Amino acid sequence: MTYTLPELTYDYGALDPSISGEIMELHHSKHHAAYVAGANQALEQMAEARDSGNFGTLPKLEKDLAFHLGGHTNHSIFWKNMGPDSPDRPSGELAAAIDEFFGDFDKFVAQFNAAALSIQGSGWALLSWDAVASRLNINQLYDQQGNVAVLTTPLLMLDMWEHAFYLDYKNVKGDYVKAFWNIVNWSDVEMRFNAAKKHASSLLLG
Ligand code: MN
């Protein structure tokens, strides 16, 4: 298998009560696993198309790969973005960059929450590093793969699909988004920020 389901680095119940163990187990072992299987299947079917020389289904397979690989990537980052014993706020260069590009931490949170809560349908809210302008942005990612430009590197991702919160929060999305800030693993976000800045200049500018 090209893509494999990563193990969580904490127990399913470790994020309770912000996210219940029941949701975490279903979300990881069923939903995320299905994206992994779908991404592998799309690659296998592309190999079959190459062998047969029949590329009639390629547009569908390309959409399948983007959707399922997107789902695999997004959830892999999301699990790492959270943790049971995390600092309340970012520190160091990330904290300074948030102030630079959003005004201050509270304004950043307000915009991120608004992005999360105004997604039409299923998607994700992102804090990202834009390698084109070397800046932080907040994005709405639609479904698992839409509405975000390439060379955008996600640093912090919040799953706003109903499967991510409905068992715990029903339709009260705002409480889910509020609880998310209790479990953000800022150490992981800072690691992604430093890595994104480091390789970003070689992606576009040479
Ligand atoms: Mn999900």
mmCIF file of C-alpha atoms and ligand atoms in Angstrom:
data_model
loop_
_atom_site.group_PDB
_atom_site.id
_atom_site.type_symbol
_atom_site.label_atom_id
_atom_site.label_comp_id
_atom_site.label_asym_id
_atom_site.label_seq_id
_atom_site.Cartn_x
_atom_site.Cartn_y
_atom_site.Cartn_z
ATOM 1 C CA MET A 1 0.000 0.000 0.000
ATOM 2 C CA THR A 2 1.312 3.424 -0.956
ATOM 3 C CA TYR A 3 -0.669 5.273 1.696
ATOM 4 C CA THR A 4 -1.139 3.948 5.231
ATOM 5 C CA LEU A 5 -3.194 5.024 8.221
ATOM 6 C CA PRO A 6 -0.925 6.676 10.806
ATOM 7 C CA GLU A 7 -1.257 5.780 14.472
ATOM 8 C CA LEU A 8 -2.365 8.538 16.795
ATOM 9 C CA THR A 9 0.254 9.684 19.291
ATOM 10 C CA TYR A 10 -2.382 9.829 22.055
ATOM 11 C CA ASP A 11 -5.338 7.692 23.172
ATOM 12 C CA TYR A 12 -8.748 8.125 21.538
ATOM 13 C CA GLY A 13 -10.097 9.495 24.816
ATOM 14 C CA ALA A 14 -7.239 11.914 25.444
ATOM 15 C CA LEU A 15 -8.994 14.967 23.970
ATOM 16 C CA ASP A 16 -12.209 14.466 25.953
ATOM 17 C CA PRO A 17 -14.317 16.521 26.711
ATOM 18 C CA SER A 18 -13.357 18.798 23.809
ATOM 19 C CA ILE A 19 -13.676 15.835 21.427
ATOM 20 C CA SER A 20 -15.014 12.542 22.784
ATOM 21 C CA GLY A 21 -13.221 9.229 22.453
ATOM 22 C CA GLU A 22 -16.211 7.907 20.512
ATOM 23 C CA ILE A 23 -15.770 10.524 17.787
ATOM 24 C CA MET A 24 -12.001 10.140 17.731
ATOM 25 C CA GLU A 25 -12.197 6.378 17.273
ATOM 26 C CA LEU A 26 -14.803 6.533 14.505
ATOM 27 C CA HIS A 27 -13.098 9.473 12.838
ATOM 28 C CA HIS A 28 -9.662 7.853 12.777
ATOM 29 C CA SER A 29 -10.410 4.142 12.354
ATOM 30 C CA LYS A 30 -13.351 4.505 9.929
ATOM 31 C CA HIS A 31 -13.359 7.884 8.171
ATOM 32 C CA HIS A 32 -9.628 8.431 7.863
ATOM 33 C CA ALA A 33 -9.094 4.770 6.974
ATOM 34 C CA ALA A 34 -11.621 5.127 4.138
ATOM 35 C CA TYR A 35 -9.657 8.029 2.647
ATOM 36 C CA VAL A 36 -6.459 5.982 2.787
ATOM 37 C CA ALA A 37 -8.179 3.090 1.024
ATOM 38 C CA GLY A 38 -9.676 5.424 -1.574
ATOM 39 C CA ALA A 39 -6.336 7.044 -2.380
ATOM 40 C CA ASN A 40 -4.682 3.650 -2.814
ATOM 41 C CA GLN A 41 -7.547 2.450 -4.984
ATOM 42 C CA ALA A 42 -7.283 5.496 -7.253
ATOM 43 C CA LEU A 43 -3.569 4.801 -7.778
ATOM 44 C CA GLU A 44 -4.285 1.134 -8.515
ATOM 45 C CA GLN A 45 -6.940 2.041 -11.040
ATOM 46 C CA MET A 46 -4.580 4.502 -12.735
ATOM 47 C CA ALA A 47 -2.033 1.691 -13.040
ATOM 48 C CA GLU A 48 -4.703 -0.508 -14.609
ATOM 49 C CA ALA A 49 -5.540 2.294 -17.042
ATOM 50 C CA ARG A 50 -1.882 2.561 -18.058
ATOM 51 C CA ASP A 51 -1.698 -1.203 -18.591
ATOM 52 C CA SER A 52 -4.829 -1.293 -20.732
ATOM 53 C CA GLY A 53 -4.186 2.005 -22.469
ATOM 54 C CA ASN A 54 -7.770 2.983 -21.701
ATOM 55 C CA PHE A 55 -7.756 6.393 -20.040
ATOM 56 C CA GLY A 56 -11.484 7.011 -20.387
ATOM 57 C CA THR A 57 -11.986 7.006 -16.612
ATOM 58 C CA LEU A 58 -8.971 9.201 -15.888
ATOM 59 C CA PRO A 59 -10.904 12.398 -15.081
ATOM 60 C CA LYS A 60 -12.904 10.470 -12.448
ATOM 61 C CA LEU A 61 -9.746 8.854 -11.072
ATOM 62 C CA GLU A 62 -8.032 12.242 -10.822
ATOM 63 C CA LYS A 63 -10.981 13.550 -8.789
ATOM 64 C CA ASP A 64 -10.925 10.418 -6.634
ATOM 65 C CA LEU A 65 -7.215 10.803 -5.949
ATOM 66 C CA ALA A 66 -7.497 14.498 -5.089
ATOM 67 C CA PHE A 67 -10.434 13.857 -2.737
ATOM 68 C CA HIS A 68 -9.075 10.801 -0.962
ATOM 69 C CA LEU A 69 -5.438 11.886 -0.783
ATOM 70 C CA GLY A 70 -6.730 15.237 0.449
ATOM 71 C CA GLY A 71 -8.711 13.435 3.152
ATOM 72 C CA HIS A 72 -5.680 11.379 4.147
ATOM 73 C CA THR A 73 -3.393 14.412 4.262
ATOM 74 C CA ASN A 74 -5.850 16.646 6.095
ATOM 75 C CA HIS A 75 -6.613 14.138 8.833
ATOM 76 C CA SER A 76 -2.932 13.217 9.273
ATOM 77 C CA ILE A 77 -2.192 16.892 9.973
ATOM 78 C CA PHE A 78 -5.336 17.377 12.087
ATOM 79 C CA TRP A 79 -4.408 14.572 14.519
ATOM 80 C CA LYS A 80 -0.945 16.070 15.009
ATOM 81 C CA ASN A 81 -2.393 19.563 15.384
ATOM 82 C CA MET A 82 -4.150 18.429 18.560
ATOM 83 C CA GLY A 83 -2.915 17.021 21.838
ATOM 84 C CA PRO A 84 -3.906 16.618 25.467
ATOM 85 C CA ASP A 85 -1.111 18.642 27.098
ATOM 86 C CA SER A 86 -0.580 21.707 24.971
ATOM 87 C CA PRO A 87 0.295 25.337 25.653
ATOM 88 C CA ASP A 88 -2.661 27.750 25.384
ATOM 89 C CA ARG A 89 -0.966 30.086 22.954
ATOM 90 C CA PRO A 90 1.682 29.968 20.238
ATOM 91 C CA SER A 91 5.089 31.355 21.144
ATOM 92 C CA GLY A 92 8.217 32.666 19.473
ATOM 93 C CA GLU A 93 8.295 33.421 15.750
ATOM 94 C CA LEU A 94 4.838 31.970 15.094
ATOM 95 C CA ALA A 95 3.274 34.206 17.726
ATOM 96 C CA ALA A 96 5.070 37.201 16.183
ATOM 97 C CA ALA A 97 3.933 36.231 12.670
ATOM 98 C CA ILE A 98 0.308 35.904 13.830
ATOM 99 C CA ASP A 99 0.525 39.421 15.259
ATOM 100 C CA GLU A 100 2.156 40.682 12.032
ATOM 101 C CA PHE A 101 -0.378 39.228 9.604
ATOM 102 C CA PHE A 102 -3.594 39.307 11.648
ATOM 103 C CA GLY A 103 -3.113 42.182 14.100
ATOM 104 C CA ASP A 104 -3.109 40.108 17.267
ATOM 105 C CA PHE A 105 -3.968 36.610 18.490
ATOM 106 C CA ASP A 106 -7.605 37.455 19.275
ATOM 107 C CA LYS A 107 -8.185 38.855 15.780
ATOM 108 C CA PHE A 108 -6.579 35.751 14.296
ATOM 109 C CA VAL A 109 -8.893 33.505 16.326
ATOM 110 C CA ALA A 110 -11.922 35.607 15.372
ATOM 111 C CA GLN A 111 -11.153 35.304 11.650
ATOM 112 C CA PHE A 112 -10.323 31.592 11.906
ATOM 113 C CA ASN A 113 -13.588 30.925 13.773
ATOM 114 C CA ALA A 114 -15.545 32.916 11.192
ATOM 115 C CA ALA A 115 -13.911 30.935 8.405
ATOM 116 C CA ALA A 116 -14.731 27.648 10.132
ATOM 117 C CA LEU A 117 -18.342 28.554 10.882
ATOM 118 C CA SER A 118 -19.209 29.969 7.443
ATOM 119 C CA ILE A 119 -18.119 27.009 5.312
ATOM 120 C CA GLN A 120 -21.016 26.131 3.021
ATOM 121 C CA GLY A 121 -21.267 22.352 3.269
ATOM 122 C CA SER A 122 -18.243 20.278 4.220
ATOM 123 C CA GLY A 123 -14.700 21.511 4.589
ATOM 124 C CA TRP A 124 -11.888 22.724 6.784
ATOM 125 C CA ALA A 125 -10.566 25.955 8.245
ATOM 126 C CA LEU A 126 -6.839 26.446 7.785
ATOM 127 C CA LEU A 127 -4.042 28.592 9.073
ATOM 128 C CA SER A 128 -1.515 28.332 6.270
ATOM 129 C CA TRP A 129 1.823 29.560 5.011
ATOM 130 C CA ASP A 130 1.620 31.095 1.553
ATOM 131 C CA ALA A 131 4.970 30.515 -0.148
ATOM 132 C CA VAL A 132 4.186 33.032 -2.900
ATOM 133 C CA ALA A 133 4.049 36.103 -0.671
ATOM 134 C CA SER A 134 5.775 34.551 2.374
ATOM 135 C CA ARG A 135 2.880 35.217 4.685
ATOM 136 C CA LEU A 136 0.293 33.552 6.886
ATOM 137 C CA ASN A 137 -3.246 33.220 5.547
ATOM 138 C CA ILE A 138 -6.535 31.767 6.750
ATOM 139 C CA ASN A 139 -8.349 29.622 4.195
ATOM 140 C CA GLN A 140 -11.583 27.727 3.770
ATOM 141 C CA LEU A 141 -10.822 24.337 2.236
ATOM 142 C CA TYR A 142 -13.911 22.844 0.595
ATOM 143 C CA ASP A 143 -14.553 19.108 0.857
ATOM 144 C CA GLN A 144 -11.032 17.642 1.177
ATOM 145 C CA GLN A 145 -9.279 19.464 -1.658
ATOM 146 C CA GLY A 146 -10.998 22.581 -2.972
ATOM 147 C CA ASN A 147 -10.589 26.348 -2.851
ATOM 148 C CA VAL A 148 -6.938 26.528 -1.771
ATOM 149 C CA ALA A 149 -4.090 27.446 -4.111
ATOM 150 C CA VAL A 150 -1.075 25.216 -4.563
ATOM 151 C CA LEU A 151 2.024 26.329 -2.634
ATOM 152 C CA THR A 152 -0.268 26.863 0.340
ATOM 153 C CA THR A 153 1.096 24.816 3.242
ATOM 154 C CA PRO A 154 -1.387 24.049 6.019
ATOM 155 C CA LEU A 155 -0.076 24.663 9.525
ATOM 156 C CA LEU A 156 -3.289 24.274 11.552
ATOM 157 C CA MET A 157 -6.410 22.538 10.269
ATOM 158 C CA LEU A 158 -9.874 22.249 11.787
ATOM 159 C CA ASP A 159 -12.227 19.616 10.402
ATOM 160 C CA MET A 160 -15.684 21.143 9.889
ATOM 161 C CA TRP A 161 -17.306 18.069 8.356
ATOM 162 C CA GLU A 162 -20.335 17.051 10.417
ATOM 163 C CA HIS A 163 -18.719 13.683 11.200
ATOM 164 C CA ALA A 164 -16.082 15.602 13.171
ATOM 165 C CA PHE A 165 -18.469 17.029 15.772
ATOM 166 C CA TYR A 166 -22.071 15.928 15.406
ATOM 167 C CA LEU A 167 -22.047 13.143 18.015
ATOM 168 C CA ASP A 168 -20.727 15.595 20.625
ATOM 169 C CA TYR A 169 -22.168 18.944 19.610
ATOM 170 C CA LYS A 170 -25.149 18.218 17.318
ATOM 171 C CA ASN A 171 -25.806 21.395 15.316
ATOM 172 C CA VAL A 172 -24.019 23.743 17.742
ATOM 173 C CA LYS A 173 -20.873 24.180 15.673
ATOM 174 C CA GLY A 174 -19.769 27.212 17.647
ATOM 175 C CA ASP A 175 -19.157 25.165 20.787
ATOM 176 C CA TYR A 176 -17.031 22.688 18.817
ATOM 177 C CA VAL A 177 -14.913 25.480 17.352
ATOM 178 C CA LYS A 178 -14.549 27.070 20.793
ATOM 179 C CA ALA A 179 -13.452 23.761 22.341
ATOM 180 C CA PHE A 180 -10.880 23.218 19.582
ATOM 181 C CA TRP A 181 -8.714 26.013 20.990
ATOM 182 C CA ASN A 182 -8.353 24.034 24.246
ATOM 183 C CA ILE A 183 -6.595 21.163 22.471
ATOM 184 C CA VAL A 184 -4.460 22.834 19.772
ATOM 185 C CA ASN A 185 -0.919 21.485 19.924
ATOM 186 C CA TRP A 186 0.946 24.728 19.284
ATOM 187 C CA SER A 187 4.286 22.910 19.349
ATOM 188 C CA ASP A 188 3.219 20.997 16.241
ATOM 189 C CA VAL A 189 1.916 24.146 14.521
ATOM 190 C CA GLU A 190 5.225 25.909 15.231
ATOM 191 C CA MET A 191 7.157 22.956 13.815
ATOM 192 C CA ARG A 192 5.096 23.148 10.601
ATOM 193 C CA PHE A 193 5.564 26.925 10.435
ATOM 194 C CA ASN A 194 9.346 26.609 10.674
ATOM 195 C CA ALA A 195 9.466 23.798 8.112
ATOM 196 C CA ALA A 196 7.193 25.652 5.661
ATOM 197 C CA LYS A 197 9.274 28.837 5.833
ATOM 198 C CA LYS A 198 12.487 26.867 5.397
ATOM 199 C CA HIS A 199 11.629 25.176 2.128
ATOM 200 C CA ALA A 200 9.185 27.743 0.784
ATOM 201 C CA SER A 201 11.727 29.910 -0.985
ATOM 202 C CA SER A 202 12.884 27.024 -3.176
ATOM 203 C CA LEU A 203 9.359 26.148 -4.305
ATOM 204 C CA LEU A 204 8.681 29.139 -6.465
ATOM 205 C CA LEU A 205 11.595 31.525 -6.541
ATOM 206 C CA GLY A 206 14.520 29.175 -7.124
HETATM 207 MN MN MN B 1 -12.919 14.246 9.037
#
